[in-house]
PDB file of C-alpha atoms in Angstrom:
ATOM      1  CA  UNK L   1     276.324 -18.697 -41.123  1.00 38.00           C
ATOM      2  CA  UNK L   2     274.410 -15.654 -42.136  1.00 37.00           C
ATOM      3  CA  UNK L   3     271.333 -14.871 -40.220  1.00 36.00           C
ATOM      4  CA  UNK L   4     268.178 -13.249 -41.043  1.00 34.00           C
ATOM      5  CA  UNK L   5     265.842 -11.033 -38.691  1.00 36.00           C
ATOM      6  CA  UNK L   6     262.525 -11.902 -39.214  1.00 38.00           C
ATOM      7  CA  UNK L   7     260.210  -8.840 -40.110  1.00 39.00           C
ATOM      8  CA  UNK L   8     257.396  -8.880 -37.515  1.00 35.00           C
ATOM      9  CA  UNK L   9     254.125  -7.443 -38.700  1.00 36.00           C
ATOM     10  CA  UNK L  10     253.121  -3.920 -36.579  1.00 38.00           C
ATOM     11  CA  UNK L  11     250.452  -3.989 -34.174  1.00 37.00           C
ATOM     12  CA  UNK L  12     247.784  -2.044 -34.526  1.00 45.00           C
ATOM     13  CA  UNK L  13     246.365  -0.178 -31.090  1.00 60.00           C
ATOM     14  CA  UNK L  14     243.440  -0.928 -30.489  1.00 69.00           C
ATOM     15  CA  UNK L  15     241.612   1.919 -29.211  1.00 81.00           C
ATOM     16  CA  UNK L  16     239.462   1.956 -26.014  1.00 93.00           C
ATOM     17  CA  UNK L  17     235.341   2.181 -26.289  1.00 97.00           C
ATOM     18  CA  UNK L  18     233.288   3.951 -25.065  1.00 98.00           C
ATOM     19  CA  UNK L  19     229.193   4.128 -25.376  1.00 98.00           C
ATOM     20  CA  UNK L  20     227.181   7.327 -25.571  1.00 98.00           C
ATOM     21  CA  UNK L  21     223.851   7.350 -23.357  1.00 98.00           C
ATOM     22  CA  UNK L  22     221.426   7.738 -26.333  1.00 97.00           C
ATOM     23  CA  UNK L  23     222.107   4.049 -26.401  1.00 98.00           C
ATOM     24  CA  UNK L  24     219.840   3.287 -23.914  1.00 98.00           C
ATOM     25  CA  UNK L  25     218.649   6.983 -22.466  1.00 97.00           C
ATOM     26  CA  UNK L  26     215.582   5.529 -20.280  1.00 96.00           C
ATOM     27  CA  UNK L  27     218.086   3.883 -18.355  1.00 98.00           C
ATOM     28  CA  UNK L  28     219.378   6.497 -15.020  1.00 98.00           C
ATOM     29  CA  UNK L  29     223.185   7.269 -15.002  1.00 98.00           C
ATOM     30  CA  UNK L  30     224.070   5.180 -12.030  1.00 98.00           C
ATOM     31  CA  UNK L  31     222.906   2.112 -13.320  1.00 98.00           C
ATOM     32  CA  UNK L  32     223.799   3.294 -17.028  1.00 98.00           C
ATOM     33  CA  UNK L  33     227.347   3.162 -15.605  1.00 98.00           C
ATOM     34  CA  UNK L  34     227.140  -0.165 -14.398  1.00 98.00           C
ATOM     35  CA  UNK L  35     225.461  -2.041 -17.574  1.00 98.00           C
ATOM     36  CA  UNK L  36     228.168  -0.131 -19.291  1.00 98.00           C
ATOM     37  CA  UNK L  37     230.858  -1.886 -17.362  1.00 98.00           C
ATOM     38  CA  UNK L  38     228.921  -5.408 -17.671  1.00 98.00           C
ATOM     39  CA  UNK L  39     228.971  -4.583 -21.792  1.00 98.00           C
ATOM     40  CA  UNK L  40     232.360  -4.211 -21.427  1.00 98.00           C
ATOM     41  CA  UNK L  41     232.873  -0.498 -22.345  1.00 98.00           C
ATOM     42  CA  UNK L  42     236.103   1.586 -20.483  1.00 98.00           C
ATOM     43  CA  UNK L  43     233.458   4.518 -20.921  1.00 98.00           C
ATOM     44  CA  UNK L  44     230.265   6.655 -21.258  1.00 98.00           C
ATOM     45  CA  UNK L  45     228.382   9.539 -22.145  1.00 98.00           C
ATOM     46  CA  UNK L  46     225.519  10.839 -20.248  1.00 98.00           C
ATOM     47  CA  UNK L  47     223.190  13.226 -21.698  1.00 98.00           C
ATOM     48  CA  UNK L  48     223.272  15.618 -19.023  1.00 98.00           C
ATOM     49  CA  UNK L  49     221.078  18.506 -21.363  1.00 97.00           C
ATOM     50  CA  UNK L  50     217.812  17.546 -23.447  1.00 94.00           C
ATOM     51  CA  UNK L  51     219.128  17.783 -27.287  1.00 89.00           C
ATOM     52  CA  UNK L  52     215.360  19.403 -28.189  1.00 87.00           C
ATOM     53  CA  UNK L  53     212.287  20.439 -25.838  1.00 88.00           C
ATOM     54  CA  UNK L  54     210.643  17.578 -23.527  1.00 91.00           C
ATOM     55  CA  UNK L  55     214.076  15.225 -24.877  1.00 91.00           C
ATOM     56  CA  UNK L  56     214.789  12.796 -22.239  1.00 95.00           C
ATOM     57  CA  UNK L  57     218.002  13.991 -19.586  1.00 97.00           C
ATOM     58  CA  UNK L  58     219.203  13.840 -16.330  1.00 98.00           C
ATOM     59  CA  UNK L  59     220.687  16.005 -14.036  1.00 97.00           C
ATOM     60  CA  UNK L  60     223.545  15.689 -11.778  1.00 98.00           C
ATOM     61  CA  UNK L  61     224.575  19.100  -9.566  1.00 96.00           C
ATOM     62  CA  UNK L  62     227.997  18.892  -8.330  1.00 96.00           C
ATOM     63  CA  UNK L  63     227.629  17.802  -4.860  1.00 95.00           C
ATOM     64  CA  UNK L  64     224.256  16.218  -4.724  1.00 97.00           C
ATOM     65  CA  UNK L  65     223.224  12.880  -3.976  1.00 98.00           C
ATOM     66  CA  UNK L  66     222.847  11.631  -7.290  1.00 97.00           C
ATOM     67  CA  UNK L  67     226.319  12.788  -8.812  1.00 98.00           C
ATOM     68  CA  UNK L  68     227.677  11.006  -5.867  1.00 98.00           C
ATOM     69  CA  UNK L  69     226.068   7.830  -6.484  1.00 98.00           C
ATOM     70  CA  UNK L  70     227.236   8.293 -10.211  1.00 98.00           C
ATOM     71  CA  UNK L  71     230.992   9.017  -9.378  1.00 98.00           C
ATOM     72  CA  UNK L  72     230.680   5.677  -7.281  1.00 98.00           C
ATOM     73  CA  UNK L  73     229.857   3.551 -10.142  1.00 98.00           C
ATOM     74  CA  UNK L  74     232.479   5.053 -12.436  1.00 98.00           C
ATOM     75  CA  UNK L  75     235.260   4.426  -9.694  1.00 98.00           C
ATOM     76  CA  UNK L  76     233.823   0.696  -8.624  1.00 98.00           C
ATOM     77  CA  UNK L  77     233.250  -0.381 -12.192  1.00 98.00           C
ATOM     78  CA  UNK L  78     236.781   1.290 -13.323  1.00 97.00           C
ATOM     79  CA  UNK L  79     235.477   3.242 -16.464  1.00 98.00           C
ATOM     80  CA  UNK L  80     235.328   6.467 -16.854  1.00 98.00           C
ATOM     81  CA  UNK L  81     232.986   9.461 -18.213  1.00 98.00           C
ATOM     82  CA  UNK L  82     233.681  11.150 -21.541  1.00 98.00           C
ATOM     83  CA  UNK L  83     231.777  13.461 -23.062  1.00 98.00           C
ATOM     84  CA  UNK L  84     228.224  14.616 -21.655  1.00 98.00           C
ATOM     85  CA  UNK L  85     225.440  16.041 -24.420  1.00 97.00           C
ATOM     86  CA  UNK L  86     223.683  17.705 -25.618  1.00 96.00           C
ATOM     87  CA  UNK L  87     223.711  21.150 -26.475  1.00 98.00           C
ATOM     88  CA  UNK L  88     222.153  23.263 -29.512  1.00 98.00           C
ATOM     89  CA  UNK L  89     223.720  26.834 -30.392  1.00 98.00           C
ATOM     90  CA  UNK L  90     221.140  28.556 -31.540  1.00 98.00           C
ATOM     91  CA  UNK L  91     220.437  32.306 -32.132  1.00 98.00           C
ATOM     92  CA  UNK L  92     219.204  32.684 -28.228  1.00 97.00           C
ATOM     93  CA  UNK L  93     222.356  30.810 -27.520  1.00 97.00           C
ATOM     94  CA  UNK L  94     223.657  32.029 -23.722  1.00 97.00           C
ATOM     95  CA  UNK L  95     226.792  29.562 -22.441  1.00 97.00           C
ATOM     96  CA  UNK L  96     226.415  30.937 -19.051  1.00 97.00           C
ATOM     97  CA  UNK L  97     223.231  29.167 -18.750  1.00 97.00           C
ATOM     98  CA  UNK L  98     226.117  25.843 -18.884  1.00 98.00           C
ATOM     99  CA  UNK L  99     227.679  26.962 -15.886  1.00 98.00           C
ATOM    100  CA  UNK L 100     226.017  24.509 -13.504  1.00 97.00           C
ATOM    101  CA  UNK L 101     225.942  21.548 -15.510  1.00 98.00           C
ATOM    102  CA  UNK L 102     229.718  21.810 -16.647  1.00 98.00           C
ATOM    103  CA  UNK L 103     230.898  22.193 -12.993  1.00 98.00           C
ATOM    104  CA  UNK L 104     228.825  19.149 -12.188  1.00 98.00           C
ATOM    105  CA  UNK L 105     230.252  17.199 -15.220  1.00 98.00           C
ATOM    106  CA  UNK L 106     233.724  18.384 -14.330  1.00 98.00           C
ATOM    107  CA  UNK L 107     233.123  17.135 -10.980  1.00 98.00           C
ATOM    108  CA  UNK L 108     232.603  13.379 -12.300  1.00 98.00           C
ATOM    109  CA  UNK L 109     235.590  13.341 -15.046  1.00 98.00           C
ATOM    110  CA  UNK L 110     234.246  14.574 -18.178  1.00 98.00           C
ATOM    111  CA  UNK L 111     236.679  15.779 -20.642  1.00 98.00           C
ATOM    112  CA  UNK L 112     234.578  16.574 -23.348  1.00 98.00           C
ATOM    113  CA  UNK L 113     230.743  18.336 -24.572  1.00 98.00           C
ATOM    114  CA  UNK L 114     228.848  17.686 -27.884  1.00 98.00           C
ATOM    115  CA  UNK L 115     227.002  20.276 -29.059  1.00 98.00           C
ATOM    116  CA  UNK L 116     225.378  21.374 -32.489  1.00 98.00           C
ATOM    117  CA  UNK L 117     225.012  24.373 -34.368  1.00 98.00           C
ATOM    118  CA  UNK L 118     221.848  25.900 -35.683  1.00 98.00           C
ATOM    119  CA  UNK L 119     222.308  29.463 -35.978  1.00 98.00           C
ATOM    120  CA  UNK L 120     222.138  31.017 -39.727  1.00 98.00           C
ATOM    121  CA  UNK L 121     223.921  33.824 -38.620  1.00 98.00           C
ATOM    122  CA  UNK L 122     227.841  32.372 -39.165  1.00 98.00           C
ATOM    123  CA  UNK L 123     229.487  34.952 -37.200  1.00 98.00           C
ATOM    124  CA  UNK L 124     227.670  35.155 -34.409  1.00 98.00           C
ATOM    125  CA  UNK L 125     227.493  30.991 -34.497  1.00 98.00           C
ATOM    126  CA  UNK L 126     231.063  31.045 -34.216  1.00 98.00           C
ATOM    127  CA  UNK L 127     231.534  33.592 -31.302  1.00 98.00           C
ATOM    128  CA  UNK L 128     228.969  31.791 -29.519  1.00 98.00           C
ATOM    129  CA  UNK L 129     231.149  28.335 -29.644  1.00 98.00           C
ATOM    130  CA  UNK L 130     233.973  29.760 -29.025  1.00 98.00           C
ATOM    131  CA  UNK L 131     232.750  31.379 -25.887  1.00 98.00           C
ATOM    132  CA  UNK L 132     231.373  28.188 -25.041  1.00 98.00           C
ATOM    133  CA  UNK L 133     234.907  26.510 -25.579  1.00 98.00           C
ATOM    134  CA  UNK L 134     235.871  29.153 -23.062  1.00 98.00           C
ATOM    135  CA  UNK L 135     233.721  28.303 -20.570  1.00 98.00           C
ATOM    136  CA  UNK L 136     234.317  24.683 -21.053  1.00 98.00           C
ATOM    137  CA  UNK L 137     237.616  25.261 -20.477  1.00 98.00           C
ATOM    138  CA  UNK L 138     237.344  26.864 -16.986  1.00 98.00           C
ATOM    139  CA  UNK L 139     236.199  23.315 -16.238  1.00 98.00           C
ATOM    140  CA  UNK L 140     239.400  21.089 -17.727  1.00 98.00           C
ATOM    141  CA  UNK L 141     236.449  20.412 -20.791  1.00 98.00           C
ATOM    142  CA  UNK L 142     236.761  20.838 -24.369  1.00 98.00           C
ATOM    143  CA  UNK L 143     234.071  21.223 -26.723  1.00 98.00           C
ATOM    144  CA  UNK L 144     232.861  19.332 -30.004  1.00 98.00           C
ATOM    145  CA  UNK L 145     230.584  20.620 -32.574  1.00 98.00           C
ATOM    146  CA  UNK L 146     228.489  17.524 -34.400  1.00 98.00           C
ATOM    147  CA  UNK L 147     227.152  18.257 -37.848  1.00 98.00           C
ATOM    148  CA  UNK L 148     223.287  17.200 -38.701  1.00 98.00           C
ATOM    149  CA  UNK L 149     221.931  17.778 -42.350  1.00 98.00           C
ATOM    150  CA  UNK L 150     218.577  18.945 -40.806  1.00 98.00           C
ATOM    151  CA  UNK L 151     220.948  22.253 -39.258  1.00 98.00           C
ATOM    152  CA  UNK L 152     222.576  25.409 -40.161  1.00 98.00           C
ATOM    153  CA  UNK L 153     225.720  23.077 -39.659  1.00 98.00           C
ATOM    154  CA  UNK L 154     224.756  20.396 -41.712  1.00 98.00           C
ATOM    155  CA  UNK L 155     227.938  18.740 -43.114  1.00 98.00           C
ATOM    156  CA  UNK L 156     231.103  17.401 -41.818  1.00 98.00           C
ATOM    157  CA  UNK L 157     232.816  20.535 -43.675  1.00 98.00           C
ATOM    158  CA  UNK L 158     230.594  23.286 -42.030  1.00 98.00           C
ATOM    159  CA  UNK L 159     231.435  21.815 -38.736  1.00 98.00           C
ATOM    160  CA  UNK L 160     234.867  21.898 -39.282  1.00 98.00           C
ATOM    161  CA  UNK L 161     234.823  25.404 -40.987  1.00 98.00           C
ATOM    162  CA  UNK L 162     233.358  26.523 -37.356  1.00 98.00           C
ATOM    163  CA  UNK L 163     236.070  25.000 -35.129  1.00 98.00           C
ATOM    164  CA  UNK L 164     238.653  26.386 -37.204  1.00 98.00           C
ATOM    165  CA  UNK L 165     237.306  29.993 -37.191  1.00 98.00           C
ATOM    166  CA  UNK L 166     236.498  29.801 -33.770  1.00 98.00           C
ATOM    167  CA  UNK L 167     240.672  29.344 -33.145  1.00 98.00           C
ATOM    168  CA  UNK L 168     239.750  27.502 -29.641  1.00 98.00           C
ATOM    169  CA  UNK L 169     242.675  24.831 -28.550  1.00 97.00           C
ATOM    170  CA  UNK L 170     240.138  22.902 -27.076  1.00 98.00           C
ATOM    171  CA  UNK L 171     237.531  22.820 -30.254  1.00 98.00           C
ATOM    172  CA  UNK L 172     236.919  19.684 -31.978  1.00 98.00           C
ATOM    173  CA  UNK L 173     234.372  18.436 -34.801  1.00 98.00           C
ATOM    174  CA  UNK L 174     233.011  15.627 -34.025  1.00 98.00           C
ATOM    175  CA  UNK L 175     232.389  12.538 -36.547  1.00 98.00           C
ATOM    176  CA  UNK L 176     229.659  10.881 -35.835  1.00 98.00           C
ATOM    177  CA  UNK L 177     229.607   7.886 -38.626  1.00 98.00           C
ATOM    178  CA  UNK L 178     225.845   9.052 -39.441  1.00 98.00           C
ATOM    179  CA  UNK L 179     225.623  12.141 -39.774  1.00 98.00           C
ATOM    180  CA  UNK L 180     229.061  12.477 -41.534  1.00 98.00           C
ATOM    181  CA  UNK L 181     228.910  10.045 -43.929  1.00 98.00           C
ATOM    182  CA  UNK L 182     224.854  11.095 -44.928  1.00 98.00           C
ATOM    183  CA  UNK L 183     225.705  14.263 -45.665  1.00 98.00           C
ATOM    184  CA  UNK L 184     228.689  13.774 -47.926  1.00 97.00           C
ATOM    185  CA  UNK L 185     231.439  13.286 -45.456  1.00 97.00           C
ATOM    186  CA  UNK L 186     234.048  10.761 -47.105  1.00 97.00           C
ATOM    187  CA  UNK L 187     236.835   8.911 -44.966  1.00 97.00           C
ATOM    188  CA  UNK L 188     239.505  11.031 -47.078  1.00 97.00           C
ATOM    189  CA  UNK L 189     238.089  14.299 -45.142  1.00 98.00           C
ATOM    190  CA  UNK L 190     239.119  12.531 -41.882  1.00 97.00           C
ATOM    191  CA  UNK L 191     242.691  11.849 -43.202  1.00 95.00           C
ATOM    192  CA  UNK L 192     242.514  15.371 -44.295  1.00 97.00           C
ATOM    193  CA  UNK L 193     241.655  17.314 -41.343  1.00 97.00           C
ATOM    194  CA  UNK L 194     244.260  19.242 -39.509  1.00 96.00           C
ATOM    195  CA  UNK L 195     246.123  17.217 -36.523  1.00 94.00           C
ATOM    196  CA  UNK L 196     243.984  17.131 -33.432  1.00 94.00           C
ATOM    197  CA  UNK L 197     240.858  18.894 -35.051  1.00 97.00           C
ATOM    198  CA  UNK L 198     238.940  15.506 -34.558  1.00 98.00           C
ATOM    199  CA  UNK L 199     238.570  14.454 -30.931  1.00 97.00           C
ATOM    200  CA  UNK L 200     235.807  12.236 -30.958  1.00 98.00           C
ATOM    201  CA  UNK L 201     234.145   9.926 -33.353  1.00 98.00           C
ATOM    202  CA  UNK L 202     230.803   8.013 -32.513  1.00 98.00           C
ATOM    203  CA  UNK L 203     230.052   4.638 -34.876  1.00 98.00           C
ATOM    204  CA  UNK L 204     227.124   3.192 -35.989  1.00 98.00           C
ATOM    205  CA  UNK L 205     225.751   2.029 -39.156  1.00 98.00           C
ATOM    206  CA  UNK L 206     222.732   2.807 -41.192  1.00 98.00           C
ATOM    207  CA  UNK L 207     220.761   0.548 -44.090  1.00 97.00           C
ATOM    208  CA  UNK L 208     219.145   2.000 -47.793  1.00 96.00           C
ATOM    209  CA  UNK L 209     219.235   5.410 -49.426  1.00 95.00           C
ATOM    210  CA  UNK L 210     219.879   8.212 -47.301  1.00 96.00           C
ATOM    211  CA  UNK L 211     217.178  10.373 -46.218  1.00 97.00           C
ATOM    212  CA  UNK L 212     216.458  13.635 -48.090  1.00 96.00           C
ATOM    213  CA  UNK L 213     213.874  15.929 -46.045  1.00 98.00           C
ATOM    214  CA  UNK L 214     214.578  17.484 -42.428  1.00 98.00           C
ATOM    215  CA  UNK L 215     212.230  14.653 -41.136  1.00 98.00           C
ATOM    216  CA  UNK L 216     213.491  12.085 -42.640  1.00 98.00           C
ATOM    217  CA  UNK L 217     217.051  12.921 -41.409  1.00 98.00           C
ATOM    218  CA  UNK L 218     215.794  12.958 -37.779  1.00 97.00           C
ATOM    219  CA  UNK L 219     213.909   9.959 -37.734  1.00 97.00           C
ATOM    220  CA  UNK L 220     216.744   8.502 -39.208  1.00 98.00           C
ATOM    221  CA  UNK L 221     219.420   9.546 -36.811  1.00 97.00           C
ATOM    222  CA  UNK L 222     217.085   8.836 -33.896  1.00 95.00           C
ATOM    223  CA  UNK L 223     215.093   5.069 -35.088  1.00 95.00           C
ATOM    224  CA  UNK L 224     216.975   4.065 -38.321  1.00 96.00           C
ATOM    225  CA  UNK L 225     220.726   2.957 -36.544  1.00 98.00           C
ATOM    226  CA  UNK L 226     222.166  -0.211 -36.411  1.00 97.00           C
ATOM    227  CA  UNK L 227     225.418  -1.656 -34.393  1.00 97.00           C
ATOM    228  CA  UNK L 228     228.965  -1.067 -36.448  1.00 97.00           C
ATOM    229  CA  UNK L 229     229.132  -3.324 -39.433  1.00 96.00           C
ATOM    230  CA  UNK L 230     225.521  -4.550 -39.991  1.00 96.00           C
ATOM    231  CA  UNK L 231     224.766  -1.523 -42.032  1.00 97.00           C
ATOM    232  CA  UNK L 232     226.313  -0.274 -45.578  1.00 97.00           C
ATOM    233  CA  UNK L 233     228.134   2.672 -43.906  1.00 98.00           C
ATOM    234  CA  UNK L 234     232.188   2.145 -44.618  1.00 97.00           C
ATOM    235  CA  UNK L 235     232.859   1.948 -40.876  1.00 96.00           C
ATOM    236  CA  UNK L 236     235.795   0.036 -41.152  1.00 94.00           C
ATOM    237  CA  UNK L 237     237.022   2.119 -43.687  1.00 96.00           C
ATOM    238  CA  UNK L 238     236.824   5.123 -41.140  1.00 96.00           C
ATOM    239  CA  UNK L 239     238.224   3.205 -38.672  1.00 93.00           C
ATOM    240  CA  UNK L 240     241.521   2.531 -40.679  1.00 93.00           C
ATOM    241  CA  UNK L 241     241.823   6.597 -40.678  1.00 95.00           C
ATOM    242  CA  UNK L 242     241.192   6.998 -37.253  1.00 92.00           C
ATOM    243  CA  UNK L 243     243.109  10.425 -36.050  1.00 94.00           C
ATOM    244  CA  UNK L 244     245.903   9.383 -33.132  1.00 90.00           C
ATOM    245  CA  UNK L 245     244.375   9.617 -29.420  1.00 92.00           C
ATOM    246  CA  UNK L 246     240.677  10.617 -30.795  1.00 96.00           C
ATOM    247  CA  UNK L 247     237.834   8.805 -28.393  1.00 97.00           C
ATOM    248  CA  UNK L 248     236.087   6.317 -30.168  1.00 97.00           C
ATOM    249  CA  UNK L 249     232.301   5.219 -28.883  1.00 98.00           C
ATOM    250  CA  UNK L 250     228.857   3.505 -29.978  1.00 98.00           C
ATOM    251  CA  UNK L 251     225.433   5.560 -30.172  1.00 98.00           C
ATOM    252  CA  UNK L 252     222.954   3.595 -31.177  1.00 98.00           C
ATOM    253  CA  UNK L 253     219.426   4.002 -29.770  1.00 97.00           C
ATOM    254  CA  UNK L 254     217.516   0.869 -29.039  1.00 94.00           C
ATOM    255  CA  UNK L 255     214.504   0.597 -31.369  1.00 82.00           C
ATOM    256  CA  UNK L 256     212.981  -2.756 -30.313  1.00 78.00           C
ATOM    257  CA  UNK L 257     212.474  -4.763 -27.297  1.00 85.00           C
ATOM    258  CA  UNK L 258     215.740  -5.666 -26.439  1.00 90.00           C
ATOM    259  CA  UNK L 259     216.545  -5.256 -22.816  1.00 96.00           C
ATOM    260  CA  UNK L 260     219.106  -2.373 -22.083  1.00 97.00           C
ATOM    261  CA  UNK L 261     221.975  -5.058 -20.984  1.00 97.00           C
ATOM    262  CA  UNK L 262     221.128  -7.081 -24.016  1.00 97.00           C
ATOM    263  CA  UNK L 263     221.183  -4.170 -26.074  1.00 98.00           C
ATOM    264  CA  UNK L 264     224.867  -2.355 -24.302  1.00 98.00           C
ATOM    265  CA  UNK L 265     226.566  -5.812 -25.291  1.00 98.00           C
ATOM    266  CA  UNK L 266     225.612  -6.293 -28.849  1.00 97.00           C
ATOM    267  CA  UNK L 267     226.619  -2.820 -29.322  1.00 98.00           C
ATOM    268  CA  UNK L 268     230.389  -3.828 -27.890  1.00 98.00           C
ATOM    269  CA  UNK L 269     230.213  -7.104 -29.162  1.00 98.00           C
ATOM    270  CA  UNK L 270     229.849  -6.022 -33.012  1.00 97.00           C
ATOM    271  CA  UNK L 271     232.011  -2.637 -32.682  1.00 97.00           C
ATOM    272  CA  UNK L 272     234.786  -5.013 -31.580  1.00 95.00           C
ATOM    273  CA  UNK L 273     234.187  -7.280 -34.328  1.00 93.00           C
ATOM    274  CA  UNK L 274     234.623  -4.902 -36.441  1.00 88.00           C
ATOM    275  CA  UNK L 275     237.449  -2.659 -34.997  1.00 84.00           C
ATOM    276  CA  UNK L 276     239.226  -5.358 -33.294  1.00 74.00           C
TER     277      UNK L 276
END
């Protein structure tokens, strides 16, 4: 008697998660680490650099007190650290000034930095990041460029455009489900970009039209964000194109009076609901 294998459907990896500081940025590293772990995340960001003058940040010098109390948590709560943020290139752009904070980022296991580009001058834009992927590199770090519709590198494309140019290994552009799918980025660009030019992708969602002047756009990116999946942004569709080995994470900011803990695992909670 003839026998027949049964076809088994394939599994689909599900990838790790990670949360980016913004999240919940009033909250210091150490303990950020630890409500991280509660949420359930495997690992974080830490904005280690303000992203704009008087920004909330928090440093951590390789060596000091503080770093160790941070590289405690990670290793007790078994997660890791990521990426740290967040840098601007802009015309007065010097990556030496990055020295310190890499080598104290290195120190604790990050892998990657986010950084965005507002220079108008192209050339000199993409000089400047690849010098900075240079220095990163020194460290074991590589370095992704994030595209923001109120910059000189305002779409998905222009980001991309940059990284290639810039002919750095350890470049990436990063996807960050806002800003790339506001300013025109469709999930067909992310099938379409070469192998291992996206690194990093940070979800959330968004609700209404999208914003159309420079303030809007920031208000936006840093008020107007919702968990994965309660918005109208196709994050699952982005999710079924996700590039092989590229870190996926949540950055939403909290915009009410949710408690940071509350906050970390509704974020996990509704990511994983939606990417399994």
């Amino acid at each position: 008697m003839e026998t027949r294998e049964e076809t088994m459907p394939a599994r689909i990896s599900v990838p790790p998660l990670g949360v980016a500081h913004f999240s919940a940025i009033d909250v210091e590293p150490a303990k950020f680490v630890s409500m991280a772990a509660a949420a359930g995340f495997s690992s974080i960001g830490l904005r280690l650099h303000p992203a704009f003058p008087g920004a909330p940040y928090y440093e951590l010098p390789a060596g000091s007190d503080v770093a160790r109390d941070v590289k405690a948590r990670l290793n007790g709560e078994g997660i890791s650290l990521y990426d740290i943020e967040f840098v601007v290139i802009g015309p007065d752009f010097n990556p030496d000034a990055l020295t310190s904070m890499l080598a104290g980022a290195s120190a604790l296991g990050a892998r990657r930095l986010s950084v965005c580009g507002d220079d108008p001058d192209r050339g000199r834009l993409v000089a400047n990041f690849g010098a900075l992927c240079d220095l990163a590199a020194a460290f074991g770090m590589g370095v992704d460029l994030e595209n923001m519709g109120w910059r000189a590198v305002a779409s998905f494309q222009d980001s991309l455009s940059i990284v290639q140019d810039s002919e750095r290994k350890n470049g990436g552009a990063l996807v960050d489900a806002l800003h790339f799918f506001r300013n025109g980025g469709q999930t067909k660009d992310v099938s379409a970009a070469p192998q291992g030019m996206i690194k990093s992708i940070q979800l959330c969602d968004a609700r209404g039209p999208a914003p159309i002047t420079a303030d809007q756009m920031v208000n936006e990116a840093r008020t107007g964000r919702f968990a994965p999946g309660l918005g109208a942004l196709p994050i699952a569709s982005l999710m079924q194109v996700l590039p092989a080995g590229a870190a996926v994470s949540v950055e939403v900011p909290i915009h009410s009076s949710q408690a940071p803990e509350e906050h970390l695992r509704h974020l996990h909670d509704a990511a994983r609901a939606l990417i399994g």
